[in-house]
Coordinates of C-alpha atoms in Angstrom, one line a residue:
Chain A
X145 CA -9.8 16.7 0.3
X146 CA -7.1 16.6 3.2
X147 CA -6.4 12.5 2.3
X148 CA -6.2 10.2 5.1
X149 CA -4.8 11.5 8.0
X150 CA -2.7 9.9 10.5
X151 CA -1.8 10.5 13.7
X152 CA 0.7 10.8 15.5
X153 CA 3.4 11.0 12.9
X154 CA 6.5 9.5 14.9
X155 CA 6.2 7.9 18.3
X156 CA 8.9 6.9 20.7
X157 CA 7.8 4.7 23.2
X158 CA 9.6 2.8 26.2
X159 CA 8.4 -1.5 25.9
X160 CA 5.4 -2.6 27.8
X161 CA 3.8 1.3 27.3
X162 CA 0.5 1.4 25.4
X163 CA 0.5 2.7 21.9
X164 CA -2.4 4.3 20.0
X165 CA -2.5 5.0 16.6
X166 CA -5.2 7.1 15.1
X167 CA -7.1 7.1 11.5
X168 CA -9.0 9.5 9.6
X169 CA -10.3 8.1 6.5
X170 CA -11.1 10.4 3.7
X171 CA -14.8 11.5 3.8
X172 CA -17.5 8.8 2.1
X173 CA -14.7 6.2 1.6
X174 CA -16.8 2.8 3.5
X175 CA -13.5 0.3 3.8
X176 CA -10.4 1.1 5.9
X177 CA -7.0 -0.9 6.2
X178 CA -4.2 -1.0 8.6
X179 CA -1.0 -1.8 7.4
X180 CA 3.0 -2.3 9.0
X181 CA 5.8 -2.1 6.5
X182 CA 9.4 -3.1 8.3
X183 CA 12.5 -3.5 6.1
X184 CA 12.1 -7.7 6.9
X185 CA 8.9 -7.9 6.0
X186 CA 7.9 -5.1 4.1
X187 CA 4.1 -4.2 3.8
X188 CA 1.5 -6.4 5.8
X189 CA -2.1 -5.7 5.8
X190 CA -3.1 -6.1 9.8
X191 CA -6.8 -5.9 9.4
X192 CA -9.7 -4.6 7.2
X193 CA -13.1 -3.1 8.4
X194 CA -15.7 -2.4 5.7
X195 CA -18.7 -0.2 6.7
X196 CA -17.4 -0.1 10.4
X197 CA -17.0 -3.6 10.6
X198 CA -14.0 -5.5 11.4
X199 CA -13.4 -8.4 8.5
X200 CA -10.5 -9.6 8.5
X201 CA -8.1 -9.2 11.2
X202 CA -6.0 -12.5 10.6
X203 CA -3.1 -9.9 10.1
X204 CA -2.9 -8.8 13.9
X205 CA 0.1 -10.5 15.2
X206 CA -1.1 -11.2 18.2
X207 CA -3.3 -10.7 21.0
X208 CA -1.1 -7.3 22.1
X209 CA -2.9 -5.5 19.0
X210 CA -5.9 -4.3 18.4
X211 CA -8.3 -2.3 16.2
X212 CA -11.6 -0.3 16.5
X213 CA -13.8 1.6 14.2
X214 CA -16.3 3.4 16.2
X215 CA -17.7 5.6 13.1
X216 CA -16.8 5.9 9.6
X217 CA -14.5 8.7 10.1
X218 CA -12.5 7.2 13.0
X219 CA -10.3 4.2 13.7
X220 CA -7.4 3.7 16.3
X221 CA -4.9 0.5 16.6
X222 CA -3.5 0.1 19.6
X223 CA -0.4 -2.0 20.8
X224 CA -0.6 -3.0 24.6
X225 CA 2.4 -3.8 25.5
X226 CA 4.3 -2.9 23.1
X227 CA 7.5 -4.5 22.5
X228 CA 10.7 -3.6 20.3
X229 CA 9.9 -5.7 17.7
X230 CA 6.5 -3.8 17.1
X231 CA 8.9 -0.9 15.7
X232 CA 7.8 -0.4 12.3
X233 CA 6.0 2.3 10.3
X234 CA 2.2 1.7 10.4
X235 CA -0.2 3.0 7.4
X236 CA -4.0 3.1 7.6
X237 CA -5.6 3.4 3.7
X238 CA -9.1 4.2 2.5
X239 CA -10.5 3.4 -0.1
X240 CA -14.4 3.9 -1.3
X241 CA -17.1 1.6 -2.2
X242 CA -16.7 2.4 -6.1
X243 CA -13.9 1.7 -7.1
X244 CA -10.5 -0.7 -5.5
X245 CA -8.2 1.8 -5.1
X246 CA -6.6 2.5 -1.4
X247 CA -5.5 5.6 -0.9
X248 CA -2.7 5.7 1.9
X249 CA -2.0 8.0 4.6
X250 CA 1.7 9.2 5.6
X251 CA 2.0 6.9 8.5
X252 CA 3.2 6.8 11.5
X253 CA 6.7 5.9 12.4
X254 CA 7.0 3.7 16.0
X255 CA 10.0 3.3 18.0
X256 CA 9.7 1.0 20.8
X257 CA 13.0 1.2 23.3
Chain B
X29 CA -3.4 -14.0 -6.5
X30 CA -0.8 -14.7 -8.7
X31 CA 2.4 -14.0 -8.2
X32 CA 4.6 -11.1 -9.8
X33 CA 8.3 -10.6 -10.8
X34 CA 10.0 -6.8 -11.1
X35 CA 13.9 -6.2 -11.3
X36 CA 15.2 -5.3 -7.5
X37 CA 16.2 -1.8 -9.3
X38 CA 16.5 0.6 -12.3
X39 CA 18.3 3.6 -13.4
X40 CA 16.6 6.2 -15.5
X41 CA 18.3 9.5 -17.0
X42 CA 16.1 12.4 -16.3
X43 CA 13.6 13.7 -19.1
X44 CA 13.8 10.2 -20.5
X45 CA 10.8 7.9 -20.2
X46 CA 10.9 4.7 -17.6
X47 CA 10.0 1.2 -19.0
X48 CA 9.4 -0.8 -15.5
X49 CA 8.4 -4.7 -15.9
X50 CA 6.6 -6.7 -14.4
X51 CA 5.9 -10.7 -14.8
X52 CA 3.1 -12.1 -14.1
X53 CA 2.8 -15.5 -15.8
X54 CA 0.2 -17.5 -13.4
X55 CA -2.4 -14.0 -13.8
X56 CA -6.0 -15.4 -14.2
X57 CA -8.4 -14.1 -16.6
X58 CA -10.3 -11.9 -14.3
X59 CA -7.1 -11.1 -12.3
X60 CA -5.9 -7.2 -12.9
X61 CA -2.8 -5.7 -12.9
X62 CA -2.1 -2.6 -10.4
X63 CA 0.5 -0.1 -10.0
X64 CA 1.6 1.4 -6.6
X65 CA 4.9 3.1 -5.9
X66 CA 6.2 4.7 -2.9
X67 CA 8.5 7.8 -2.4
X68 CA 10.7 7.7 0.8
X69 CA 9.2 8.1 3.6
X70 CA 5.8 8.4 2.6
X71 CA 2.7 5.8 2.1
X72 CA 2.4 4.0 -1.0
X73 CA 0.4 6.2 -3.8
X74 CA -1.9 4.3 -6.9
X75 CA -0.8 4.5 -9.8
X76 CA -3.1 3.1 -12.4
X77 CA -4.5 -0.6 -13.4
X78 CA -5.9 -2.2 -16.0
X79 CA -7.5 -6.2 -17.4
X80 CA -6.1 -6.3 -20.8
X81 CA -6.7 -3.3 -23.0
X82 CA -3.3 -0.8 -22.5
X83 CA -4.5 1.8 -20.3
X84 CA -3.2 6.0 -20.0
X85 CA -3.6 8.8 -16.8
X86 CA -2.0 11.7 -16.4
X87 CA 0.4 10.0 -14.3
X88 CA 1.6 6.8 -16.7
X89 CA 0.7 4.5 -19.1
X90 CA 0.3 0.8 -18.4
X91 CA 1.0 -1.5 -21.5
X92 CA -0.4 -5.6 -21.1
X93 CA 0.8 -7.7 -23.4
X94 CA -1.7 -9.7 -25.4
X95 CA -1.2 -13.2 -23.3
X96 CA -1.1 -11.2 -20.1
X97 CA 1.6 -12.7 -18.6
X98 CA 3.8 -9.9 -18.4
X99 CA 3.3 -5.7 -18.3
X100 CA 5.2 -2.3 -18.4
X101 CA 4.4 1.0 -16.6
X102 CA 5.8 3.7 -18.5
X103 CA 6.6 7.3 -16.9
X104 CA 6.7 8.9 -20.0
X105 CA 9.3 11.8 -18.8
X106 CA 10.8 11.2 -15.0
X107 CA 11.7 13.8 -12.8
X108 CA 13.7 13.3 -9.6
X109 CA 10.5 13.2 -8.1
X110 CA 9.5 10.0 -10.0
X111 CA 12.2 8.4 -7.3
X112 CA 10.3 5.6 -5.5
X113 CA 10.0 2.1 -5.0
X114 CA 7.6 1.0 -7.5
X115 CA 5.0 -2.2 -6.8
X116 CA 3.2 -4.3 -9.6
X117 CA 0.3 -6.4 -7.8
X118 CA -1.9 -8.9 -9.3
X119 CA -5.6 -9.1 -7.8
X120 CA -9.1 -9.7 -8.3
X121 CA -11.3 -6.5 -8.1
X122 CA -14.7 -6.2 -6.8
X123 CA -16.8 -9.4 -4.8
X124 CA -15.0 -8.8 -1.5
X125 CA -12.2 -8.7 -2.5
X126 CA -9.5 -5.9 -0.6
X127 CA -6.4 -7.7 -0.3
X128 CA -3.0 -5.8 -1.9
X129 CA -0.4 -8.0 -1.4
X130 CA 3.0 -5.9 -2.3
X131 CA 6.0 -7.5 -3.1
X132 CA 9.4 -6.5 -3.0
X133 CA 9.0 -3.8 -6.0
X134 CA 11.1 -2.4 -8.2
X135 CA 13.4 1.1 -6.5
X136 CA 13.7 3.4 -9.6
X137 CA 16.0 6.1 -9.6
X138 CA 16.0 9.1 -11.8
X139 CA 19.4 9.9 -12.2
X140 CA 20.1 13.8 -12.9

């Protein structure tokens, strides 16, 4: 199995540009997670979608972000506009119905100038 | 969830086995304890969990003391590659529940 796959892995972007980040969960794994780790505040989960379905999203920071999950292999988050203080690496993680274990992808590094 | 404690950092001699704590004194009775690290640069990886009884993978071993209020993940023979930040979390599993709330962590380093 390829893992969760994340892309793109490093973005550069100028603020007030439109940033979307993209998800593959592994295959059969029903629950997906978006995290952002920065060196202040380390790892916050943003949001949580089980079977598709958006749960709990009292992680977004604010109305700038947000999340889909149009099928069970595919979710974007997307920052519009971003700002400079969105800079931070942002993981998605999967994890299957059976068991509690999230399984992380690689993540993708933002820059926002 | 309750809350944990880890040291900021350990050394550990290569070949040698690392002994990483973790307290967790407020841990309910149906509360586990889980083991994440993360290597530079990449997203954190599980390591292994357990309720009470001391529990073995082919990655570590993770040793509850009897009261529960305190564990140890052992590597059992670090490599360089065994370099990471390492995360204890306390949570309840199954019903809903999803949330991972890492802490700090403890930043190993296996010395050469």
């Amino acid at each position: 199995d390829a893992g969760v796959i994340q892309s793109p892995r490093h973005e550069v972007t100028e603020m007030g540009q439109e940033v979307t980040l993209r998800c593959k969960p592994i295959s059969g794994h029903n629950s997906l997670f978006w995290y952002r780790q920065t060196m202040m505040r380390g790892l916050e989960l943003l949001i949580y979608f089980n079977n598709n379905v958006p749960i709990d999203d009292s992680g977004m920071p604010e109305d700038r972000f947000s999340a889909k999950m149009p099928n069970a292999s595919f979710s974007t988050l997307k920052i519009q506009p971003s700002e400079p203080r969105d800079s931070a690496v942002y993981f998605c993680a999967s994890m299957p119905g059976t068991t509690d274990t999230q399984y992380f992808g690689p993540g993708t590094r933002l820059t926002v100038l | 969830d309750a809350k944990t404690t880890q040291p900021t950092s350990m050394d550990c001699a290569e070949g040698r086995a690392a002994n990483l704590p973790c307290n967790h004194s407020t841990i309910s009775g149906n509360e586990y304890v889980y083991w994440y690290r993360q290597i530079h640069s990449q997203g954190p990886q599980y390591i292994i969990h357990g309720l009470k009884n001391n529990e073995t993978n082919e990655m570590a071993s993770l040793i509850i003391t009897e009261d529960r209020k305190s564990s140890t993940l052992i590597l059992p023979h670090a490599t360089l590659r065994d370099t990471a930040v390492y995360y204890c979390i306390v949570r309840v599993e199954g019903a809903g529940s999803y949330q991972l709330t890492f802490g700090k962590g403890t930043k190993l380093s296996v010395i050469p």
